[in-house]
Tab-separated table of C-alpha atoms in Angstrom:
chain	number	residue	atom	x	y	z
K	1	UNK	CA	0.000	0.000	0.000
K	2	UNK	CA	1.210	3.243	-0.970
K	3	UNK	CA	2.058	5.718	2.096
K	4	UNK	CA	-0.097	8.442	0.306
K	5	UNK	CA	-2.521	7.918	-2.401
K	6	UNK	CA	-4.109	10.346	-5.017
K	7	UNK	CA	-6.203	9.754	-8.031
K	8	UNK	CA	-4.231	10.809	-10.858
K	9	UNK	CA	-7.202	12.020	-12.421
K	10	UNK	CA	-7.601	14.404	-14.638
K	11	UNK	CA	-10.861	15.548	-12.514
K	12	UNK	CA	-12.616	17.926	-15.063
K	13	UNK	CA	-14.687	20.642	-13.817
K	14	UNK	CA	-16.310	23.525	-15.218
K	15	UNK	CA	-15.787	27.227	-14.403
K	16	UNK	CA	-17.482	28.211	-11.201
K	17	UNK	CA	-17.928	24.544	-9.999
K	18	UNK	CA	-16.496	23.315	-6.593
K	19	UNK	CA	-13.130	20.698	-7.417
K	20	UNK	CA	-12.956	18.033	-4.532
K	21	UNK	CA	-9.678	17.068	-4.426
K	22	UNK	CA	-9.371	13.758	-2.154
K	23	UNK	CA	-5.999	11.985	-0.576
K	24	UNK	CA	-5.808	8.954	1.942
K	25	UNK	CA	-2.535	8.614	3.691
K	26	UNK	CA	-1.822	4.923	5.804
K	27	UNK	CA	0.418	5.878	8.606
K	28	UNK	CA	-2.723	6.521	11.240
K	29	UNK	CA	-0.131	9.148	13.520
K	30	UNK	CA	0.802	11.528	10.907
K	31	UNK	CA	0.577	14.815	12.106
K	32	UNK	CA	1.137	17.409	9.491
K	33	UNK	CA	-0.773	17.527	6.104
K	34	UNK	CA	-0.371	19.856	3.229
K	35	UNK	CA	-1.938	20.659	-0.369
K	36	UNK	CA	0.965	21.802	-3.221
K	37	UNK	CA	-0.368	23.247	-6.900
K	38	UNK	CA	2.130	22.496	-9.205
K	39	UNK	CA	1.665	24.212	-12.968
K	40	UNK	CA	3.147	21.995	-15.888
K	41	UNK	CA	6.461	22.482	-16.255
K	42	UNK	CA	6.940	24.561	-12.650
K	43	UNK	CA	8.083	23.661	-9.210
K	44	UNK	CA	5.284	22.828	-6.557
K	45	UNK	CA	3.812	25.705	-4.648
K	46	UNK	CA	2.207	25.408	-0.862
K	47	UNK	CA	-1.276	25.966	-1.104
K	48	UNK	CA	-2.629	24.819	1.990
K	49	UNK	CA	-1.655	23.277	5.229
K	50	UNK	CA	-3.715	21.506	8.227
K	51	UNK	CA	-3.054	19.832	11.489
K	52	UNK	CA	-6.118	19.243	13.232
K	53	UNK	CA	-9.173	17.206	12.420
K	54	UNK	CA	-11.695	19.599	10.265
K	55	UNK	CA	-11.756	22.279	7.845
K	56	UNK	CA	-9.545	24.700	7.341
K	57	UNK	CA	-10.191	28.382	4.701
K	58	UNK	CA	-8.316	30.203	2.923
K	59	UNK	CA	-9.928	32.544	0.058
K	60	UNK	CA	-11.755	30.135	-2.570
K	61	UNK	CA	-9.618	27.033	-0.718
K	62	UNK	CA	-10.688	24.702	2.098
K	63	UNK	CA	-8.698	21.796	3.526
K	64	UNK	CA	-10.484	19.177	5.065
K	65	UNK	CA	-8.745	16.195	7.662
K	66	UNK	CA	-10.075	13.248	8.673
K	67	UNK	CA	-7.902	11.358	11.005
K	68	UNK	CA	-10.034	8.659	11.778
K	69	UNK	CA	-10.726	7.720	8.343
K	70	UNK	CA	-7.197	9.121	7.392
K	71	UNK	CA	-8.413	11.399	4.353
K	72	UNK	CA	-7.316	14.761	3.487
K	73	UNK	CA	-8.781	16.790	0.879
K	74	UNK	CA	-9.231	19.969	-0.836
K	75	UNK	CA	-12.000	22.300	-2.000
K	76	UNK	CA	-11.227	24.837	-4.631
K	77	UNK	CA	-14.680	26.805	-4.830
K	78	UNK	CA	-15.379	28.892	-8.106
K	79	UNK	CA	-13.185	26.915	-9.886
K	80	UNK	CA	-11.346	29.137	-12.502
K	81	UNK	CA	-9.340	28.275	-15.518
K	82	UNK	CA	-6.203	29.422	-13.933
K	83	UNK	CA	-6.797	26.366	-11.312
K	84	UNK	CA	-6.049	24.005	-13.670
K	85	UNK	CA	-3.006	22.295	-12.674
K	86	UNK	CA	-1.578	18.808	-10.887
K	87	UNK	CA	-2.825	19.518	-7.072
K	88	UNK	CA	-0.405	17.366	-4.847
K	89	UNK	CA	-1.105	16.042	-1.450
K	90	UNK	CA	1.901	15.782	1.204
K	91	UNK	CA	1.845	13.949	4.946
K	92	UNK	CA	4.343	14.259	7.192
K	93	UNK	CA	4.585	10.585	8.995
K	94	UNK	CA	5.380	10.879	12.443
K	95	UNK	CA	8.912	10.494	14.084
K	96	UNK	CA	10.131	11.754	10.299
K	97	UNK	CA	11.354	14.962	9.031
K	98	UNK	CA	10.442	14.179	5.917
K	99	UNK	CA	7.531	14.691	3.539
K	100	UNK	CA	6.042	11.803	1.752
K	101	UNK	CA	4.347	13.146	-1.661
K	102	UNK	CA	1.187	11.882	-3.083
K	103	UNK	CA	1.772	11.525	-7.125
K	104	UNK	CA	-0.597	14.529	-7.634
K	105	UNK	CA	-4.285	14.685	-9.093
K	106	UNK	CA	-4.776	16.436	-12.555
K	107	UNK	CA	-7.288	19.240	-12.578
K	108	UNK	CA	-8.774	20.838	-15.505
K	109	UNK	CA	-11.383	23.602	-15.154
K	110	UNK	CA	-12.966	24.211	-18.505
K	111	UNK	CA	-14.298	28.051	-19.128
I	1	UNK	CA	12.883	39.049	-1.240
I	2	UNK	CA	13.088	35.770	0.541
I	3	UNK	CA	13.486	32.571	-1.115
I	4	UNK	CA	15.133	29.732	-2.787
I	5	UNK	CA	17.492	29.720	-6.164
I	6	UNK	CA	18.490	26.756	-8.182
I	7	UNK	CA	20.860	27.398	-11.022
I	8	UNK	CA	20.499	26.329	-14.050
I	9	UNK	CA	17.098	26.564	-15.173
I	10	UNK	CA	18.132	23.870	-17.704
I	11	UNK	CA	21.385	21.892	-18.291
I	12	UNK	CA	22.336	19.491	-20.551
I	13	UNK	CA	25.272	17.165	-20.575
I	14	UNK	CA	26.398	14.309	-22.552
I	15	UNK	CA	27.040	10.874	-20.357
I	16	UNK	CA	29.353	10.185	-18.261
I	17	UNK	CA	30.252	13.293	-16.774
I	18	UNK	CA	29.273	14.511	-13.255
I	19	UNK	CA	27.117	17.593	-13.306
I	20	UNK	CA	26.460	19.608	-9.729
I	21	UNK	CA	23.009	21.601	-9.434
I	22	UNK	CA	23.340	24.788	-7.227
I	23	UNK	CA	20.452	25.751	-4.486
I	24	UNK	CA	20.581	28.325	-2.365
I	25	UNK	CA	18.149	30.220	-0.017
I	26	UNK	CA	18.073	33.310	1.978
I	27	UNK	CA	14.894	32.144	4.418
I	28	UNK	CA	17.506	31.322	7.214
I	29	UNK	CA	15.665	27.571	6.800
I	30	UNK	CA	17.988	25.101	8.707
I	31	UNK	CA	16.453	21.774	6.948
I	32	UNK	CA	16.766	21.713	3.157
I	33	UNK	CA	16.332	18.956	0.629
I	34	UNK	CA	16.852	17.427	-2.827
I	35	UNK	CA	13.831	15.724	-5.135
I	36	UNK	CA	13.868	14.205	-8.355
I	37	UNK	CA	10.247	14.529	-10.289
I	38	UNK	CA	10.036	12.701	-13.426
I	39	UNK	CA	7.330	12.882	-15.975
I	40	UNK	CA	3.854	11.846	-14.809
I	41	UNK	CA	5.353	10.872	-11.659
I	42	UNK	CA	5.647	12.262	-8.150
I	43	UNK	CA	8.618	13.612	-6.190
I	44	UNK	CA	11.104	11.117	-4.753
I	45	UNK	CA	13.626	11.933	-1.969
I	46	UNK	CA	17.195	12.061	-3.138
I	47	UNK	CA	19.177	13.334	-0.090
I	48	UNK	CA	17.903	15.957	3.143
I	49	UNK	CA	19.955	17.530	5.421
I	50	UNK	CA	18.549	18.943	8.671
I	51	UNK	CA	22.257	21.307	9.561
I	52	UNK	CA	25.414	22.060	8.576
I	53	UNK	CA	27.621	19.222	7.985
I	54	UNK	CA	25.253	17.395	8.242
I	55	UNK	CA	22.968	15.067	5.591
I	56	UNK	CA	20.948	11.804	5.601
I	57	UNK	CA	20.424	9.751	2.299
I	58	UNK	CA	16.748	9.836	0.829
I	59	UNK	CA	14.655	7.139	-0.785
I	60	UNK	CA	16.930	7.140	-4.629
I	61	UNK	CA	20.259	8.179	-3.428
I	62	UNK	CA	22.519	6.184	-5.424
I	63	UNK	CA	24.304	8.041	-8.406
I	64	UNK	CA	24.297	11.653	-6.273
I	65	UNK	CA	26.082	13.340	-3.846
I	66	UNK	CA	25.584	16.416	-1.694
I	67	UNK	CA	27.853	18.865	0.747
I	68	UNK	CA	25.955	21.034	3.334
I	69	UNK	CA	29.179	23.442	4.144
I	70	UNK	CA	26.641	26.510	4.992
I	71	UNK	CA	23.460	26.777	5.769
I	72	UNK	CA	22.628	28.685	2.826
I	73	UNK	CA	23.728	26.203	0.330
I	74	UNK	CA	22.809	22.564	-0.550
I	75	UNK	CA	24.135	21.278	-3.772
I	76	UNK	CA	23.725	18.303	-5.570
I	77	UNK	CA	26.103	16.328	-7.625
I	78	UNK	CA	24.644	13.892	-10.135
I	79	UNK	CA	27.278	11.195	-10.714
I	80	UNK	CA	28.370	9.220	-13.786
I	81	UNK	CA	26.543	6.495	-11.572
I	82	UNK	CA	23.161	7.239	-12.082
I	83	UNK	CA	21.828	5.664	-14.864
I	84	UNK	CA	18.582	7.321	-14.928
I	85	UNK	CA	19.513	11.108	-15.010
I	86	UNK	CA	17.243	12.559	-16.597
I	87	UNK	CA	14.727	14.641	-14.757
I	88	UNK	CA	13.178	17.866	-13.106
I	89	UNK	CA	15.642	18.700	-9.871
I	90	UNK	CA	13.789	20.548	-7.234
I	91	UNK	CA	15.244	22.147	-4.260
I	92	UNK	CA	13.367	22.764	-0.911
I	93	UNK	CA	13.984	23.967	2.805
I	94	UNK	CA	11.653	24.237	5.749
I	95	UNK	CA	12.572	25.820	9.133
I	96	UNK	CA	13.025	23.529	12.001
I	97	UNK	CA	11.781	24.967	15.368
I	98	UNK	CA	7.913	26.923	15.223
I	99	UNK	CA	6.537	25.266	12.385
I	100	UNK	CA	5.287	22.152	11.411
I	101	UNK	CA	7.171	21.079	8.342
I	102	UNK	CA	6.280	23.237	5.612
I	103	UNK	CA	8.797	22.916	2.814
I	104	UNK	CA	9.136	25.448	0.212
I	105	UNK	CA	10.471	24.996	-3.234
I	106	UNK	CA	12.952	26.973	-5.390
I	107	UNK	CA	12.321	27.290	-9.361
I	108	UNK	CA	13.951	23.359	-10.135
I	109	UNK	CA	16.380	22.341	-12.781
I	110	UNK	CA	15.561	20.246	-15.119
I	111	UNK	CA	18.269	17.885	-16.191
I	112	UNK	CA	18.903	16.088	-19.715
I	113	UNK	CA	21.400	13.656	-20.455
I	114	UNK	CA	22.358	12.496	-23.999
């Protein structure tokens, strides 16, 4: 079982529509959980970040944790063209220093 | 402005030679760390190091090499050794104390081998 699992996707939505980004990570401790956007051909940008069970805005983003059914996910509301990129999901497993990246979901948000 | 530089934006180099990617970053991070992202795939830990002089081997760290002589400064040296070379370099730090891990991530290199 992979540590942190995405579907690859692409998840196509239209403009204005909510994108439901989902992620399920295995180790049941981990503590720290964060959302990267990553535009083809650039390096990953921090989007979001959440430590504690529930949901967690930002602008037209929520992050939402589940540690009892260890899922993360992410809500892009009035999804807009420029969204459209690979939306990675990251856990921090505990006793590490390390992150351990999910291979990214593909969004595309048609106009 | 604050932030992380990786130099080249794009190298190229025929096979068999070794080929060292600069990062650097201002953010006074103490942690910083090497990926390796390759098409359609996601990022896979090459080496980290948490403080000066000090470095720990990631998940694919056979064929590079790293020095951590300042805290500013992490490069990477792909070796003749690596068979796969090929790929999108990125470079990231985090701080260690008052934060929970965030990692940030400089511009990347990307890498081809002929």
């Amino acid at each position: 079982q992979k540590e942190v699992e995405q579907n690859s996707g692409p998840l196509s939505v239209p403009e204005g529509a909510i994108a439901s980004l989902n992620c399920t990570y295995s180790d049941r401790v981990s503590q720290s959980f964060f959302w990267y956007r990553q535009y083809s051909g650039k390096s990953p940008e921090l989007i979001m970040s959440i430590y504690s069970n529930g949901d967690k805005e930002d602008g037209r983003f929520t992050a939402q944790l589940n540690k009892a059914s260890q899922y993360v996910s992410l809500l892009i509301r009035d999804s807009q063209p420029s969204d459209s990129a690979t939306y990675l999901c990251a856990v921090i497993p505990t006793g590490f220093q390390k992150l351990v990246f999910g291979t990214g979901t593909r969004l595309l948000v048609s106009p | 402005d604050g932030g992380i530089t990786q130099s080249p934006k794009y190298l190229f180099r025929k096979e068999g030679q070794n080929v060292t990617l600069s990062c650097e970053q201002n953010l006074n991070h103490d942690a910083m760390y090497w990926y390796r992202q390759d098409p359609g795939q996601g990022l896979r830990l090459i080496y980290y190091s948490q403080i000066v002089n000090d470095f720990q081997k990631g998940d694919i760290a056979e064929g590079y090499s790293v020095s951590r002589e300042k805290k500013e400064s992490f490069p990477l040296t792909v070796t003749s050794a690596q068979k796969n070379p090929t790929a999108f370099y990125l470079c990231a730090s985090s701080a260690r104390d008052g934060t929970r891990g965030e990692q940030y991530f400089g511009p990347g290199t990307r890498l081809t081998v002929t």
